[in-house]
Coordinates of C-alpha atoms in Angstrom, one line a residue:
M7 CA 91.3 111.2 100.1
F8 CA 88.2 110.2 98.1
E9 CA 87.9 110.2 94.3
E10 CA 84.5 110.9 92.9
S11 CA 84.2 108.9 89.7
H12 CA 83.1 105.3 88.8
D13 CA 82.8 103.8 85.4
G14 CA 80.7 100.9 84.1
H15 CA 79.3 98.2 86.2
I16 CA 79.5 98.9 89.9
L17 CA 81.1 96.2 92.0
L18 CA 80.3 96.4 95.7
T19 CA 81.2 92.8 96.4
P20 CA 83.9 91.4 98.7
G21 CA 86.0 90.6 95.6
P22 CA 86.8 91.1 92.9
T23 CA 87.1 94.8 93.1
P24 CA 87.1 97.3 90.2
I25 CA 90.4 97.3 88.4
H26 CA 92.6 100.4 89.1
P27 CA 92.9 102.6 86.0
R28 CA 96.6 102.2 86.0
A29 CA 96.3 98.4 86.1
Q30 CA 93.8 98.5 83.3
R31 CA 96.2 100.5 81.1
A32 CA 99.1 98.2 82.0
L33 CA 97.2 95.2 80.6
L34 CA 97.5 96.8 77.1
R35 CA 101.3 96.5 77.1
G36 CA 102.8 94.4 74.4
M37 CA 103.9 90.9 75.4
L38 CA 107.4 90.1 76.7
G39 CA 108.8 86.7 77.5
H40 CA 108.8 85.6 81.1
M41 CA 112.6 85.2 80.9
D42 CA 113.2 88.7 79.5
P43 CA 115.5 91.0 81.5
E44 CA 112.9 93.7 81.6
V45 CA 110.4 91.2 83.3
F46 CA 113.1 90.2 85.8
A47 CA 113.6 93.9 86.6
L48 CA 109.8 94.3 87.0
N49 CA 109.6 91.3 89.3
R50 CA 112.4 92.7 91.5
E51 CA 110.3 95.9 92.0
I52 CA 107.2 93.9 92.8
Q53 CA 109.1 91.9 95.4
G54 CA 110.3 95.1 97.1
D55 CA 106.9 96.6 97.0
L56 CA 105.4 93.5 98.5
R57 CA 107.8 93.6 101.4
V58 CA 106.5 97.1 102.1
M59 CA 102.9 96.0 101.9
Y60 CA 103.4 93.0 104.2
G61 CA 105.6 94.9 106.6
T62 CA 108.7 92.7 106.4
G63 CA 112.4 92.9 105.7
P64 CA 114.7 92.1 102.8
Q65 CA 115.3 88.5 104.1
T66 CA 111.7 87.6 103.5
F67 CA 111.0 86.0 100.1
T68 CA 108.1 87.5 98.2
A69 CA 106.6 86.5 94.9
L70 CA 103.4 86.3 92.9
L71 CA 101.8 82.8 92.4
A72 CA 100.0 82.4 89.1
G73 CA 96.6 81.7 90.6
T74 CA 94.1 83.4 92.9
G75 CA 94.2 83.6 96.7
S76 CA 93.0 80.0 97.1
L77 CA 96.3 78.9 95.4
G78 CA 98.1 81.0 98.0
M79 CA 96.3 79.1 100.7
E80 CA 97.0 75.7 99.2
A81 CA 100.7 76.5 98.5
G82 CA 101.3 77.1 102.2
F83 CA 100.0 73.7 103.2
A84 CA 101.6 71.9 100.3
N85 CA 105.0 73.2 101.1
L86 CA 104.9 73.3 104.9
V87 CA 102.8 70.3 105.9
E88 CA 103.6 66.6 105.8
A89 CA 101.5 63.6 106.7
G90 CA 101.1 63.3 110.4
D91 CA 102.0 66.9 111.2
E92 CA 99.9 68.6 113.9
V93 CA 98.2 71.7 112.5
L94 CA 96.0 74.0 114.5
V95 CA 93.4 75.9 112.3
C96 CA 91.3 78.8 113.6
A97 CA 88.0 78.5 111.9
N98 CA 85.1 80.9 112.4
G99 CA 83.8 81.1 108.9
S100 CA 84.0 79.5 105.4
F101 CA 87.6 80.3 104.7
G102 CA 88.9 79.1 108.0
H103 CA 87.1 75.8 107.3
R104 CA 88.6 75.7 103.8
M105 CA 92.1 76.0 105.5
A106 CA 91.2 73.0 107.6
E107 CA 90.1 71.0 104.6
M108 CA 93.3 71.8 102.7
A109 CA 95.5 70.9 105.6
A110 CA 93.8 67.6 106.0
R111 CA 94.2 66.8 102.3
Y112 CA 97.9 67.1 102.7
G113 CA 97.9 64.6 105.6
A114 CA 97.9 66.9 108.6
R115 CA 96.3 66.0 111.8
V116 CA 94.0 69.0 112.1
R117 CA 92.9 70.5 115.4
L118 CA 90.2 73.2 115.2
V119 CA 89.7 76.3 117.3
T120 CA 86.3 77.7 116.5
A121 CA 84.1 80.6 117.3
P122 CA 80.4 81.2 116.5
L123 CA 79.7 82.9 113.2
G124 CA 80.1 86.7 113.6
E125 CA 82.5 86.4 116.4
A126 CA 86.3 86.5 116.5
I127 CA 88.7 83.7 117.5
D128 CA 89.6 83.9 121.2
P129 CA 93.4 83.9 121.6
A130 CA 92.9 82.1 124.9
D131 CA 91.4 79.2 123.0
V132 CA 94.5 79.1 120.7
A133 CA 96.8 79.1 123.7
A134 CA 95.0 76.1 125.2
H135 CA 95.7 73.9 122.1
L136 CA 99.2 74.8 121.1
D137 CA 101.0 71.9 122.7
G138 CA 102.7 69.7 120.1
V139 CA 101.5 71.9 117.2
G140 CA 103.9 72.5 114.3
M141 CA 101.8 75.1 112.5
V142 CA 98.9 77.5 113.3
A143 CA 96.7 78.8 110.5
V144 CA 94.3 81.7 110.8
V145 CA 92.3 84.0 108.5
H146 CA 93.0 87.6 109.3
G147 CA 89.8 89.0 107.8
E148 CA 87.0 86.3 107.5
T149 CA 85.3 87.4 104.2
S150 CA 82.3 85.2 104.8
T151 CA 81.2 86.9 108.0
G152 CA 83.0 90.3 108.1
V153 CA 85.0 89.4 111.1
L154 CA 88.6 90.7 111.9
N155 CA 90.5 88.1 113.9
P156 CA 93.0 89.3 116.5
V157 CA 96.1 88.1 114.6
P158 CA 98.7 90.2 116.6
E159 CA 97.6 88.5 119.9
I160 CA 97.4 85.1 118.3
A161 CA 100.8 85.6 116.7
R162 CA 102.4 86.4 120.0
L163 CA 101.2 83.1 121.5
V164 CA 102.3 81.1 118.4
R165 CA 105.8 82.7 118.4
E166 CA 106.3 81.7 122.0
S167 CA 105.3 78.1 121.2
G168 CA 107.8 77.8 118.4
A169 CA 105.1 76.8 115.8
L170 CA 104.9 78.4 112.3
L171 CA 102.1 80.9 111.7
T172 CA 100.2 81.0 108.4
V173 CA 97.9 84.0 107.8
D174 CA 95.3 84.5 105.2
A175 CA 95.5 88.2 104.4
V176 CA 93.1 88.1 101.4
T177 CA 90.9 90.9 102.6
T178 CA 93.4 92.8 104.7
A179 CA 96.8 93.1 103.1
G180 CA 97.1 96.5 101.4
M181 CA 94.2 98.1 103.2
E182 CA 94.5 97.0 106.9
P183 CA 97.5 97.1 109.2
F184 CA 99.7 94.1 108.5
H185 CA 103.1 93.7 110.2
M186 CA 104.6 90.4 109.2
A187 CA 108.0 90.9 110.8
R188 CA 106.8 92.5 114.0
W189 CA 104.1 89.9 114.5
G190 CA 106.2 86.9 113.6
V191 CA 104.1 85.6 110.6
D192 CA 105.9 82.9 108.6
Y193 CA 103.7 82.6 105.6
A194 CA 101.1 85.2 104.3
Y195 CA 99.1 85.4 101.1
T196 CA 96.4 87.5 99.5
G197 CA 94.7 87.9 96.2
A198 CA 95.5 90.5 93.6
Q199 CA 91.8 91.3 93.0
K200 CA 91.0 92.3 96.6
C201 CA 92.5 95.3 98.4
L202 CA 94.8 96.2 95.6
S203 CA 92.3 96.3 92.7
A204 CA 94.4 94.4 90.3
P205 CA 93.0 91.7 87.9
P206 CA 92.3 88.3 89.4
G207 CA 94.8 85.6 88.7
L208 CA 97.7 86.3 91.0
A209 CA 98.4 85.4 94.7
P210 CA 101.0 87.6 96.3
V211 CA 102.9 85.6 99.0
A212 CA 105.5 86.3 101.6
I213 CA 107.6 83.5 103.0
S214 CA 109.9 83.8 106.1
E215 CA 113.3 82.2 106.5
R216 CA 111.8 80.0 109.2
A217 CA 109.3 78.8 106.7
F218 CA 112.0 78.0 104.3
A219 CA 113.9 76.1 107.0
R220 CA 110.8 74.0 107.6
F221 CA 110.5 73.4 103.9
H222 CA 114.1 72.3 103.6
A223 CA 113.6 69.9 106.5
R224 CA 110.8 68.0 104.8
R225 CA 111.0 64.2 104.7
T226 CA 109.3 64.1 101.4
P227 CA 109.2 66.4 98.3
A228 CA 106.5 69.0 98.3
P229 CA 103.6 67.4 96.4
L230 CA 102.5 70.6 94.6
W231 CA 105.3 71.0 92.0
Y232 CA 103.8 74.2 90.5
C233 CA 104.3 76.2 93.7
D234 CA 107.3 74.4 95.2
F235 CA 109.0 77.1 97.3
E236 CA 112.5 76.4 96.0
G237 CA 111.3 76.3 92.4
L238 CA 109.7 79.7 92.9
R239 CA 112.9 81.1 94.4
D240 CA 114.8 79.7 91.4
Y241 CA 112.7 81.8 89.1
W242 CA 112.2 85.0 91.1
D243 CA 115.7 85.3 92.7
R244 CA 118.0 83.2 90.5
H245 CA 116.2 83.8 87.1
T246 CA 116.1 80.1 86.3
Y247 CA 113.1 78.8 84.3
H248 CA 110.4 77.2 86.4
H249 CA 107.1 77.9 84.6
T250 CA 105.6 80.6 82.4
V251 CA 104.3 83.4 84.5
P252 CA 101.5 85.7 83.3
V253 CA 103.6 88.6 82.4
N254 CA 100.9 91.1 81.6
L255 CA 99.2 90.4 84.9
H256 CA 102.5 91.1 86.6
Y257 CA 102.6 94.5 84.9
A258 CA 99.0 95.3 85.9
F259 CA 99.7 94.2 89.5
H260 CA 102.9 96.3 89.6
A261 CA 100.8 99.3 88.6
A262 CA 98.0 98.7 91.1
L263 CA 100.4 98.0 94.0
G264 CA 102.5 101.1 93.1
A265 CA 99.3 103.2 93.2
A266 CA 98.4 101.8 96.7
L267 CA 101.9 102.6 98.1
E268 CA 101.8 106.0 96.5
E269 CA 98.5 106.7 98.3
G270 CA 99.9 105.4 101.5
L271 CA 98.9 102.4 103.5
E272 CA 97.7 104.5 106.5
A273 CA 95.7 106.8 104.2
R274 CA 94.0 103.7 102.7
Q275 CA 93.2 102.4 106.2
T276 CA 91.6 105.7 107.1
R277 CA 89.7 105.8 103.8
V278 CA 88.0 102.5 104.3
R279 CA 87.0 103.1 107.9
L280 CA 85.4 106.5 107.1
L281 CA 83.5 105.1 104.2
G282 CA 82.3 102.0 106.1
Q283 CA 81.0 104.1 109.0
A284 CA 79.2 106.4 106.6
V285 CA 77.5 103.5 104.8
A286 CA 76.4 101.8 108.0
L287 CA 75.0 105.1 109.4
A288 CA 73.1 105.9 106.2
L289 CA 71.5 102.4 106.1
A290 CA 70.7 102.1 109.8
P291 CA 67.3 103.9 109.6
L292 CA 66.2 101.3 107.1
G293 CA 66.8 98.6 109.6
F294 CA 70.2 97.4 108.5
T295 CA 72.3 96.4 111.5
H296 CA 75.9 95.2 112.0
Y297 CA 76.1 91.4 111.8
V298 CA 79.3 91.5 114.0
G299 CA 78.3 92.7 117.4
D300 CA 81.7 93.6 118.8
P301 CA 83.0 96.8 117.1
A302 CA 86.6 95.6 117.6
A303 CA 85.9 92.5 115.6
R304 CA 84.4 94.2 112.6
L305 CA 86.4 93.8 109.4
P306 CA 86.6 97.3 107.8
T307 CA 87.0 96.0 104.3
V308 CA 83.9 93.8 104.3
L309 CA 80.9 95.4 105.9
A310 CA 78.6 92.7 107.0
L311 CA 75.1 94.0 107.6
R312 CA 72.0 92.1 108.8
L313 CA 69.0 92.7 106.5
P314 CA 65.9 94.5 107.8
P315 CA 62.9 92.3 108.5
G316 CA 60.8 91.8 105.4
L317 CA 63.5 92.7 102.9
D318 CA 63.7 90.1 100.2
D319 CA 67.4 89.5 99.7
A320 CA 67.3 87.8 96.3
D321 CA 64.7 90.1 94.8
V322 CA 66.5 93.4 95.9
R323 CA 69.9 92.2 94.8
A324 CA 68.5 91.1 91.4
A325 CA 66.9 94.5 91.0
L326 CA 70.1 96.2 91.8
R327 CA 71.8 94.0 89.2
T328 CA 69.5 95.3 86.5
R329 CA 70.8 98.8 87.5
E330 CA 74.4 97.6 87.0
I331 CA 75.1 97.3 90.7
S332 CA 76.4 94.0 92.3
V333 CA 75.9 93.4 96.0
T334 CA 76.9 90.1 97.6
G335 CA 74.7 88.2 100.1
G336 CA 75.5 85.8 102.8
L337 CA 77.6 82.6 102.3
G338 CA 76.5 79.3 103.6
P339 CA 74.5 79.6 106.9
T340 CA 74.1 83.4 106.5
A341 CA 72.6 83.2 103.0
G342 CA 69.5 85.4 102.9
Q343 CA 70.3 87.0 106.2
I344 CA 73.1 89.5 105.5
W345 CA 74.8 91.6 102.8
R346 CA 78.6 91.7 102.5
L347 CA 79.6 95.0 101.1
G348 CA 83.1 95.2 99.7
L349 CA 85.2 98.2 100.9
M350 CA 88.5 97.3 99.3
G351 CA 90.7 99.1 96.8
E352 CA 88.7 101.1 94.2
A353 CA 85.4 100.0 95.6
A354 CA 86.1 102.0 98.8
R355 CA 85.1 105.3 97.2
P356 CA 82.0 107.4 97.8
A357 CA 80.8 107.4 94.2
P358 CA 79.8 103.8 93.9
Y359 CA 78.1 103.8 97.3
R360 CA 76.3 107.0 96.4
A361 CA 74.9 105.1 93.4
L362 CA 73.8 102.3 95.7
M363 CA 71.9 104.8 97.9
L364 CA 70.1 106.3 95.0
A365 CA 69.1 102.9 93.7
L366 CA 67.8 101.8 97.1
E367 CA 65.8 105.0 97.3
S368 CA 64.1 104.0 94.1
L369 CA 63.6 100.3 94.9
L370 CA 62.5 100.7 98.5
G371 CA 60.6 103.9 98.3
E372 CA 62.9 105.6 100.8
R373 CA 63.5 109.3 100.6
G374 CA 66.6 111.1 101.7
L375 CA 68.9 108.0 101.8
A376 CA 71.5 109.6 99.6
D377 CA 71.4 112.8 101.7
R378 CA 71.9 110.8 104.9
F379 CA 75.0 109.2 103.2
E380 CA 76.4 112.6 102.3
E381 CA 75.8 113.8 105.9
A382 CA 77.4 110.7 107.3
L383 CA 80.5 111.2 105.1
G384 CA 81.0 114.6 106.6
A385 CA 80.1 113.7 110.2
V386 CA 82.2 110.6 110.8
P387 CA 85.4 111.4 112.8
A388 CA 88.8 111.0 111.0

């Protein structure tokens, strides 16, 4: 299940993640034109693999947007929202609030369902605000706080209401259960550089037929031409020129996603859970504690740990950086209070975290930390 090597700078951040070796090699391919038949064949394979990753059927349109996950977020609102539309946004962290800001910029009348930082959205709160709403938007894994929101329960309520459902799957798709068709998600997106360990610069999206129907019923043209849904379909499905796609990034993404599917999505889910438990158990005697109190609401791919009293966040992270190890602190209100350790893709391996334990032993004068990590790796239940 686990590979034992790491190379170069150690990224333990919630994105980007280390590039998969196959993706790294794919970047060295010679250039082909974006209208080349070989590229169209590659894109068809990517579309099929994305349907597997997102858990959806052949009728769902999938593609890669030439931008990061934030472009995936914006494309959904640009194509599916018009001025005056009622949009319900679930916001319990920085990226939920970013969704609300984007929806408002496209003219939506935004309603917010919130939860305190470190807590999941309550589906009952969503149910209480669905009347008259045309779209609900929720972040599956809130990267800023390490919270996993209950998307299956929220999706059931949204489906019964008739509204569209947009899901930010940036830190879940490819490493956490995601069942677009079963849940009834209409638009989902992620970032290539997260769970799949591909280079940054692509946003894999999946768009349901219901979403396309909403798009075609617009009263006004979609304001973001670059990611117009029909323009994307023209290129990906009909092979009509729309814009120049980053071909070599497509090759790298194809390699990374292929490696993930070859490993198996369930095996990846097990891998991240085992490693996250081991890291938390090893660091607990130092005073690190889970920031998210409810175990069911903890996002496995971003381990959010409250810092021990007296630990200087900035100094320790800077010292780790001199040892070629990058750890990310809190974002916004949690700055200086927590660490957010990335457990996605190629970062979710024992070797880089073994290096972290050895570095912390040196920096904090702690003995046996690496041994505790090894013991925890063998002790956590599969």
